[in-house]
CSV table of C-alpha atoms in Angstrom, one decimal:
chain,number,residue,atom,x,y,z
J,170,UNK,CA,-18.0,150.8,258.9
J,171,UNK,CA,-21.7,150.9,258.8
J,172,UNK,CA,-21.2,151.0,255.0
J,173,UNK,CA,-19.3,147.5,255.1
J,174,UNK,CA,-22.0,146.2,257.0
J,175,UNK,CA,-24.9,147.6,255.1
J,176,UNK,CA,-23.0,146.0,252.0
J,177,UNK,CA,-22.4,142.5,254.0
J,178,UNK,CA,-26.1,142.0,254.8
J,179,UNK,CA,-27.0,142.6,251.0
J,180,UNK,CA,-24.6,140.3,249.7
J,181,UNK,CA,-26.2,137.7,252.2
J,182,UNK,CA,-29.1,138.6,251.0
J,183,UNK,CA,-28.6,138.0,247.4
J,184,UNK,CA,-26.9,134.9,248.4
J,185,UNK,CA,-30.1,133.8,249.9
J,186,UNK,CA,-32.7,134.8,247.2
J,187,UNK,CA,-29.8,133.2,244.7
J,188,UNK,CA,-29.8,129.9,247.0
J,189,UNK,CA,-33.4,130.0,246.7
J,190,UNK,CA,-34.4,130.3,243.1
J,191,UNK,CA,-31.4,127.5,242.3
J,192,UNK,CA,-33.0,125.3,244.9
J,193,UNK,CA,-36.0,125.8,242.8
J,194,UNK,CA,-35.2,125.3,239.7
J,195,UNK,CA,-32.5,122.5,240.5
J,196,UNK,CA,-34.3,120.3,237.8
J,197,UNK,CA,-33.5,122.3,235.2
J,198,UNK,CA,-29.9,122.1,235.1
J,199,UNK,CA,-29.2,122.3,231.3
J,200,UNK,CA,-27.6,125.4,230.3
J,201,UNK,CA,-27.1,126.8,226.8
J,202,UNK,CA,-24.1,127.4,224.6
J,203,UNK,CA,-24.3,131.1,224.3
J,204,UNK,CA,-25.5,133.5,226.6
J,205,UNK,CA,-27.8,134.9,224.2
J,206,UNK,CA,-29.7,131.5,224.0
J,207,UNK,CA,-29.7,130.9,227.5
J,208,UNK,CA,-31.5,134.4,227.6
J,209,UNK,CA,-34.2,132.9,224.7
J,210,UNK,CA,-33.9,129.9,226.3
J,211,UNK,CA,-35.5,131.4,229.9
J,212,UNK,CA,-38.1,133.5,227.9
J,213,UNK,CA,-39.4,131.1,226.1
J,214,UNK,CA,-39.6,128.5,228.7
J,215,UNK,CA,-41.6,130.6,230.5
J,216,UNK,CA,-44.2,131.5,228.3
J,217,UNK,CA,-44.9,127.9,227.9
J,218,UNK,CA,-47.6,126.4,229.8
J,219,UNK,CA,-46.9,122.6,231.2
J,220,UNK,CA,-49.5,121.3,230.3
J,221,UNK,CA,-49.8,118.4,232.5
J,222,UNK,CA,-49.9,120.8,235.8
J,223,UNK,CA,-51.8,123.8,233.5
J,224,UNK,CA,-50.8,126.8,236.0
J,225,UNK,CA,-47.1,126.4,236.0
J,226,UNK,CA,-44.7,126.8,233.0
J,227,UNK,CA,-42.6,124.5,231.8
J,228,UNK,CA,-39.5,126.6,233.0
J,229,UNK,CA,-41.0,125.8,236.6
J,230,UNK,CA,-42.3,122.4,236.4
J,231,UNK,CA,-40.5,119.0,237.6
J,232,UNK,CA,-42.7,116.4,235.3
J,233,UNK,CA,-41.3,114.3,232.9
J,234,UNK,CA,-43.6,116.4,230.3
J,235,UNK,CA,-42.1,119.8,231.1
J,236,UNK,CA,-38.5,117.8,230.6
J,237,UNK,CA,-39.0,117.1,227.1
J,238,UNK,CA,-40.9,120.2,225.9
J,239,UNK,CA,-37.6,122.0,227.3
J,240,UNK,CA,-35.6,119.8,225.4
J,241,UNK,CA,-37.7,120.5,222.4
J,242,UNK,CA,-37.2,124.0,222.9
J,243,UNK,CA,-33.6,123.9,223.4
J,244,UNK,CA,-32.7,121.9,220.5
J,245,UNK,CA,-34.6,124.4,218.3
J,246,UNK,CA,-32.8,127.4,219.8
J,247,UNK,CA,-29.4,125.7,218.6
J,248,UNK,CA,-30.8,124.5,215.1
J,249,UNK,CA,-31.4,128.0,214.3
J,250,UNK,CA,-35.1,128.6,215.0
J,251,UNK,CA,-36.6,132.1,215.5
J,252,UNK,CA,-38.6,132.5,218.8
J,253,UNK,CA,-41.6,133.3,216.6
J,254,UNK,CA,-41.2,129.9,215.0
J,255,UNK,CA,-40.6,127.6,218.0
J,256,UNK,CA,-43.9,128.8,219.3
J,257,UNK,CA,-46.0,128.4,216.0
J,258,UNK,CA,-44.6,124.8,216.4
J,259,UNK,CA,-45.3,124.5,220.1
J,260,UNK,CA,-49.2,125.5,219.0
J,261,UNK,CA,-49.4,123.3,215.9
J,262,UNK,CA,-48.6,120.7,218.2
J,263,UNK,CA,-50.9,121.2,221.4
J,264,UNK,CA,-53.1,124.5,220.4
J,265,UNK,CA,-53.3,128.0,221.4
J,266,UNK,CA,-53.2,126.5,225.3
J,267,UNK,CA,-50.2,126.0,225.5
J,268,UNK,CA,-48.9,129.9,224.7
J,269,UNK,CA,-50.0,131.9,228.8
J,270,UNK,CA,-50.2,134.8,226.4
J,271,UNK,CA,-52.7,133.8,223.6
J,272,UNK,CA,-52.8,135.4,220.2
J,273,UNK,CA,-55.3,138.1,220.2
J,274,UNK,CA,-57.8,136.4,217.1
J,275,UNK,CA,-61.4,136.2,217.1
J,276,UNK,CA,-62.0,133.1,219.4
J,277,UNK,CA,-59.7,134.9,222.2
J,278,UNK,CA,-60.8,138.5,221.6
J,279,UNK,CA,-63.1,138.6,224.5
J,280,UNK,CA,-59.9,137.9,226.8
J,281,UNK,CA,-58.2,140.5,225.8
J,282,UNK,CA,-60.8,142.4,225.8
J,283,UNK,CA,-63.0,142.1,229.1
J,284,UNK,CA,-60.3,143.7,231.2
J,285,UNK,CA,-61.1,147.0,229.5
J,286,UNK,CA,-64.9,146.6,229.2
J,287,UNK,CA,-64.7,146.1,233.1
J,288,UNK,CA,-62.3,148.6,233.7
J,289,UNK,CA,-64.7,151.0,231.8
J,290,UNK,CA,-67.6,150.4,233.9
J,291,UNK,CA,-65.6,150.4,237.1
J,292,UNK,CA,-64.2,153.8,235.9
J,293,UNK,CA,-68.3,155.3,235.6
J,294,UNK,CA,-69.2,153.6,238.8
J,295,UNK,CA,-66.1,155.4,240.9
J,296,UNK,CA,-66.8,158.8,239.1
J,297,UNK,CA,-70.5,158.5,239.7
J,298,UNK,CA,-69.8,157.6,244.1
J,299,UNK,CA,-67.0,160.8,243.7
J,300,UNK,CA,-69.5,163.2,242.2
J,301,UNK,CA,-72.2,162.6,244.5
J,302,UNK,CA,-69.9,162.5,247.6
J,303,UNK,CA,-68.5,166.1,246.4
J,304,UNK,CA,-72.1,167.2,246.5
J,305,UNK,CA,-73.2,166.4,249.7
J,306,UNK,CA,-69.8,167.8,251.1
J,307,UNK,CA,-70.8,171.7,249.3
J,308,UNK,CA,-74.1,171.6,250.4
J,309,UNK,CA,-72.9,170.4,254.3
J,310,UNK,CA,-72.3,173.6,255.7
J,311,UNK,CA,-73.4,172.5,259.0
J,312,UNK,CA,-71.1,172.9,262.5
J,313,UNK,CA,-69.3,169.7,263.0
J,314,UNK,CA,-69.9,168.5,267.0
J,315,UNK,CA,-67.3,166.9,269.1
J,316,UNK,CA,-69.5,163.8,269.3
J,317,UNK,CA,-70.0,163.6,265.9
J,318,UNK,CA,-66.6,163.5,265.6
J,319,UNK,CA,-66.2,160.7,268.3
J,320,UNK,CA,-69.0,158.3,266.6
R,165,UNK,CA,-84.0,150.5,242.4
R,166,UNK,CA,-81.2,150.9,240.3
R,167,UNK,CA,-78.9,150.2,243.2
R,168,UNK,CA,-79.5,146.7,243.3
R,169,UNK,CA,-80.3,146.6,239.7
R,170,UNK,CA,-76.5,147.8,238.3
R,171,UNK,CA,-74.8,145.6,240.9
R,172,UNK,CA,-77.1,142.7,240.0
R,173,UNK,CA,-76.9,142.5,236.4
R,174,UNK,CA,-72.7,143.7,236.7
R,175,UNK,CA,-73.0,140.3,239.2
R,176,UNK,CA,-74.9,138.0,236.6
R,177,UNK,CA,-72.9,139.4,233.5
R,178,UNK,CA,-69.2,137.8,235.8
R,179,UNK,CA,-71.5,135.0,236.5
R,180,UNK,CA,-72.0,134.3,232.8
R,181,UNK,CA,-68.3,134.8,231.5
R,182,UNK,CA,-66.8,132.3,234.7
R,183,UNK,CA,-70.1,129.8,233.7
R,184,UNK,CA,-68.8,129.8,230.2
R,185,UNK,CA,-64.8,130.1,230.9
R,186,UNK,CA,-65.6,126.6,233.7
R,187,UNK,CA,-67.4,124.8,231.0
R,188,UNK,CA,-64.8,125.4,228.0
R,189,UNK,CA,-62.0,124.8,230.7
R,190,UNK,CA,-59.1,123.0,228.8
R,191,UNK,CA,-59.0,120.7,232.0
R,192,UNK,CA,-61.9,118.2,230.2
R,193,UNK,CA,-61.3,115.6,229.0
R,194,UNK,CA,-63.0,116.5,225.6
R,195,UNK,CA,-59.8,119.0,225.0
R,196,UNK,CA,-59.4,118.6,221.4
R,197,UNK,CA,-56.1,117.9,220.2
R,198,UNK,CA,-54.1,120.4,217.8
R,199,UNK,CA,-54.0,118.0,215.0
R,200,UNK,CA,-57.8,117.3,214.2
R,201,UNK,CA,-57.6,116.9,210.9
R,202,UNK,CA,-54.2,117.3,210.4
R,203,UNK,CA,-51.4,114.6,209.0
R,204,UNK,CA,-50.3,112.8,211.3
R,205,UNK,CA,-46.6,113.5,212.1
R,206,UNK,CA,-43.5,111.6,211.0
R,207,UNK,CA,-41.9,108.8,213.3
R,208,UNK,CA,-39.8,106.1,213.0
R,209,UNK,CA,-39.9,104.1,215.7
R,210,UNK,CA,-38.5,100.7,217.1
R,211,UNK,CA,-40.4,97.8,217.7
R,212,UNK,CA,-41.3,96.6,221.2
R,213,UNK,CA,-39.9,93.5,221.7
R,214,UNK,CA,-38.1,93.1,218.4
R,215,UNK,CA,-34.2,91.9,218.9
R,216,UNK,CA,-33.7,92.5,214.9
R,217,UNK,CA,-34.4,96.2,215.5
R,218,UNK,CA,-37.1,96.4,212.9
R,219,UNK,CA,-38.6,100.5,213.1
R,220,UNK,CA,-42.4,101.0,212.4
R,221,UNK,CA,-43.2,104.4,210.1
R,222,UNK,CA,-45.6,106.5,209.6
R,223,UNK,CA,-45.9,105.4,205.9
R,224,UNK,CA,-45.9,101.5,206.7
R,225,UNK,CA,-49.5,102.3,208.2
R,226,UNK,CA,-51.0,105.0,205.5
R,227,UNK,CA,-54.0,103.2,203.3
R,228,UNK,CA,-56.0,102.3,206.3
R,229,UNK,CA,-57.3,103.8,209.2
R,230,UNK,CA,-55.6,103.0,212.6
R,231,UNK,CA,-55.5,103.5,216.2
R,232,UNK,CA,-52.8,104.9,217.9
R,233,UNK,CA,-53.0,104.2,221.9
R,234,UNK,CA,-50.7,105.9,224.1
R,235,UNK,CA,-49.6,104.3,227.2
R,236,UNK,CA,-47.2,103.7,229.6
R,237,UNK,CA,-46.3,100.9,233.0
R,238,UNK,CA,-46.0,104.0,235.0
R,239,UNK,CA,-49.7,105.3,234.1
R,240,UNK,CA,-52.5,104.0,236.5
R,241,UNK,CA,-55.8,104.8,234.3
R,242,UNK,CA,-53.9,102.5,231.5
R,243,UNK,CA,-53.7,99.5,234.0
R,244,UNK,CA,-57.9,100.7,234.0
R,245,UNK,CA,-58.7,100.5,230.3
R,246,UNK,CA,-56.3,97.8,230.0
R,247,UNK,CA,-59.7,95.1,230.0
R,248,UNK,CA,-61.4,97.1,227.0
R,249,UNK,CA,-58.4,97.1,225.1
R,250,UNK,CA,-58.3,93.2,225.2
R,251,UNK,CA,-62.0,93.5,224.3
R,252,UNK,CA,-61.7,95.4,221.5
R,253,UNK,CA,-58.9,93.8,219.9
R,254,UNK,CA,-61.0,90.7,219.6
R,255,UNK,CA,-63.0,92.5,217.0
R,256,UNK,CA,-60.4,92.7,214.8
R,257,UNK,CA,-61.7,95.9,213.4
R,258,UNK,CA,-58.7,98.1,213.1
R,259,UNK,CA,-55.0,98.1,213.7
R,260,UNK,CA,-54.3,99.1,217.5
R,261,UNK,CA,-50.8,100.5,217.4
R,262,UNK,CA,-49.7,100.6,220.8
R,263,UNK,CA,-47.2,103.7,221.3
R,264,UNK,CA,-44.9,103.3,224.9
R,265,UNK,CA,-43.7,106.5,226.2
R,266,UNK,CA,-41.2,107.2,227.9
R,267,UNK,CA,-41.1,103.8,229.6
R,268,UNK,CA,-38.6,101.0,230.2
R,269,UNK,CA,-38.7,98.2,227.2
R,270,UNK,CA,-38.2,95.1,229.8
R,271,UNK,CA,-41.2,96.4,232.3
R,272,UNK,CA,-43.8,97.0,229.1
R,273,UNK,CA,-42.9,93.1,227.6
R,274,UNK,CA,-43.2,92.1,231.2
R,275,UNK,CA,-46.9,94.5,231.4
R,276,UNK,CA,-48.0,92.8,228.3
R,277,UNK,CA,-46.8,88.9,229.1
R,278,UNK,CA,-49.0,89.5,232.6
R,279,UNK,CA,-52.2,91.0,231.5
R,280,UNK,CA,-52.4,90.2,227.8
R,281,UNK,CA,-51.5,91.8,224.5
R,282,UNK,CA,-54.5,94.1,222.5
R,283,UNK,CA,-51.8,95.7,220.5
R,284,UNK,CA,-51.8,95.0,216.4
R,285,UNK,CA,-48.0,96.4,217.0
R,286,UNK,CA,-46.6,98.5,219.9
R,287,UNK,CA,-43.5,100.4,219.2
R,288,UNK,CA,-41.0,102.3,222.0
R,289,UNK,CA,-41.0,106.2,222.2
R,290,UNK,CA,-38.1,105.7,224.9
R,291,UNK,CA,-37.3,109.6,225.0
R,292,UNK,CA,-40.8,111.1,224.6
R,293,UNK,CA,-40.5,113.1,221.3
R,294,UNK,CA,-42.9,111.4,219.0
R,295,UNK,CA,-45.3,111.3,221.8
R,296,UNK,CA,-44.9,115.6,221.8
R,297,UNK,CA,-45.5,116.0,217.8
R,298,UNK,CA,-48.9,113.7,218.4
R,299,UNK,CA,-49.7,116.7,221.2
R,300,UNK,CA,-50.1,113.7,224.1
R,301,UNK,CA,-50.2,115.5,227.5
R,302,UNK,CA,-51.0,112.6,229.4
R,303,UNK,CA,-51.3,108.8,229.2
R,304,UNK,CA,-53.6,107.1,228.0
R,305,UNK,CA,-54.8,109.0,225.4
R,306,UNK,CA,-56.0,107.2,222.1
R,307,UNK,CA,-56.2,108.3,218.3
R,308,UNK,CA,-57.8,107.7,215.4
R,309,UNK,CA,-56.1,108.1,212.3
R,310,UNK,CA,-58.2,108.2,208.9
R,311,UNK,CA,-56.9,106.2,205.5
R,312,UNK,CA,-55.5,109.0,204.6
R,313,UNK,CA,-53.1,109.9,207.7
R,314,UNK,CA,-55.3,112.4,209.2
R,315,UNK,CA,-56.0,112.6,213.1
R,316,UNK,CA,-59.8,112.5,213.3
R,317,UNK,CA,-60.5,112.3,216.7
R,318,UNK,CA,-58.7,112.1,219.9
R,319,UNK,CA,-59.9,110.5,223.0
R,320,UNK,CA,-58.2,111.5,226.3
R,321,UNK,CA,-58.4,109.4,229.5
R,322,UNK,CA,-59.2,105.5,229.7
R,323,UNK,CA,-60.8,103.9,227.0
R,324,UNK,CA,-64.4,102.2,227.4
R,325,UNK,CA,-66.7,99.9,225.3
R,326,UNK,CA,-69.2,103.1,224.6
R,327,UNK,CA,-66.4,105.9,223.8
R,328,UNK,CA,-64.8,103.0,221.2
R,329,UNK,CA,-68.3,102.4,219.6
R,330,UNK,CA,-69.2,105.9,219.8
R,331,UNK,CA,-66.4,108.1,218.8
R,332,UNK,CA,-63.9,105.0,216.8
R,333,UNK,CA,-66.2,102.8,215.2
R,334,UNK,CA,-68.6,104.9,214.0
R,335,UNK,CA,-65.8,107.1,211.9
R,336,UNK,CA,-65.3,103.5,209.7
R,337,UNK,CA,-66.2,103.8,206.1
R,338,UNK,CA,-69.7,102.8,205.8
R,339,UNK,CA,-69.6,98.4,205.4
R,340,UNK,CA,-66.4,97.9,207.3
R,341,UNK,CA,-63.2,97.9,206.1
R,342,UNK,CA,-62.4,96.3,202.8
């Protein structure tokens, strides 16, 4: 019994997130032939930046823009275009800012590289606050108080 | 010292890299299109206004360099440029091709009856798709298009008297235009 319900409240559940992402993307309400390019479809509308709103895709975005750069995208899925080759054309036409993933090449190096650079020095900067904590813990042998422990 | 000092300078150093990623943010105006330098892209479109259907191509307009403004009746900042439009079509110094996107025939006519025509020729991109092979992202943006069908420059936002003499009339072959 508390299986049935456990399994009733999930289903609602995944009604409700369900309701929520159609209501969302209720503009969008083109579908493609094939599974497969529905699936190529969603990817690649996603990794295209709208670039009248700059921080939303196109997959997510209501403008009239977004409407036809999804067309664009869907009528080169079903003429036969690679992924590879609807994005070259997406950048030939509007430049590397439209890709939210741009190709790693000398003018976007330091993008893709910064993260690490910073991680690095965060890295030495944790190590060094660890090894000098361990050392004034070994040479703390001192009798901890109760009001030391209060304060 | 060096407590201050490593924080500092790690500080200054993200300082410098959001300084340099707010000035090169593509949300200027001075985003260059894709196409500098490029061929302009193919088109056939109809003509505004034309009951005979005539189409204007890209190949009608090679030879001479040309102006391609993008606008629409929906877009405010084109009602704003509208005046130095007018203006600059009384020099008669190069073909203004007026490009409507994705806008309603009967409302740009009416647009152009009202406030006055600049255009050389204005032709109707009804569903948007020439508009995306010129790279437009938002109306008005304006072209110029060398005699040899390259994109030289593009200007985005409202035209004005100084970006026209500045960045459009200065790209002329020296003398004018034979």
């Amino acid at each position: 019994m508390k299986r049935h319900v456990r399994a009733g409240a999930r289903m609602v559940l995944g009604a409700m997130l369900l309701g929520a992402s159609m209501l969302l993307s209720a503009f969008d309400t083109e579908s493609m032939p094939t599974p497969e390019m529905q699936k190529r479809y969603n990817g690649l509308t996603h990794e295209l930046r709208c670039m009248q709103c700059q921080n939303q895709s196109i997959a997510d975005s209501p403008v009239g823009l977004a409407e036809d750069l999804r067309r664009d995208v869907r009528e080169q899925i079903i003429a036969g275009k690679t992924d590879a080759q609807i994005r070259d054309s997406m950048v030939a036409r509007y430049g590397n800012v439209i890709l939210f993933r741009p190709p790693f090449q000398p003018s976007t190096a330091w993008v893709w590289l910064f993260p690490f650079l910073l991680l690095i020095i965060g890295g030495y900067i944790a190590f060094r606050i660890v090894r000098q904590r361990k050392a004034m813990v070994a040479s703390d042998d001192s009798v901890i108080e109760p009001e030391d422990v209060t304060r | 010292m060096s407590r201050f000092l490593i924080p500092a300078a790690i500080f200054l150093a993200l300082a410098g890299v959001l300084y340099v990623g707010v000035v090169h943010s593509p949300n200027k105006s001075t985003m260059q299109s894709a196409l500098l330098g490029k061929s302009v892209p193919e088109f056939s479109l109809p003509v505004l206004g034309n009951p005979s259907g005539a189409t204007l191509t890209k190949a009608q307009l090679s030879g001479r360099p040309w102006v391609l403004n993008v606008w629409a009746t929906w877009c405010v900042a084109c009602r704003e440029e509208h005046a130095a439009l007018l203006a600059i079509s009384q020099q008669n110094a190069l073909p203004l091709v007026g490009l409507d996107w994705k806008d309603e025939d009967e409302a740009a006519l009416e647009w152009l009856k009202k406030l006055g025509n600049p255009y050389t020729v204005v032709v109707a991109d009804r569903d948007g798709r020439t508009a995306i092979d010129f790279g437009v992202y938002g109306a008005p943006e304006t072209f110029f298009i060398d005699a040899d069908g390259r994109v030289q420059y593009r200007h985005v936002g409202p035209m004005t008297p100084e970006v026209w003499e500045r960045e459009f009339l200065s790209r002329l072959p020296r003398g004018g235009l034979p």
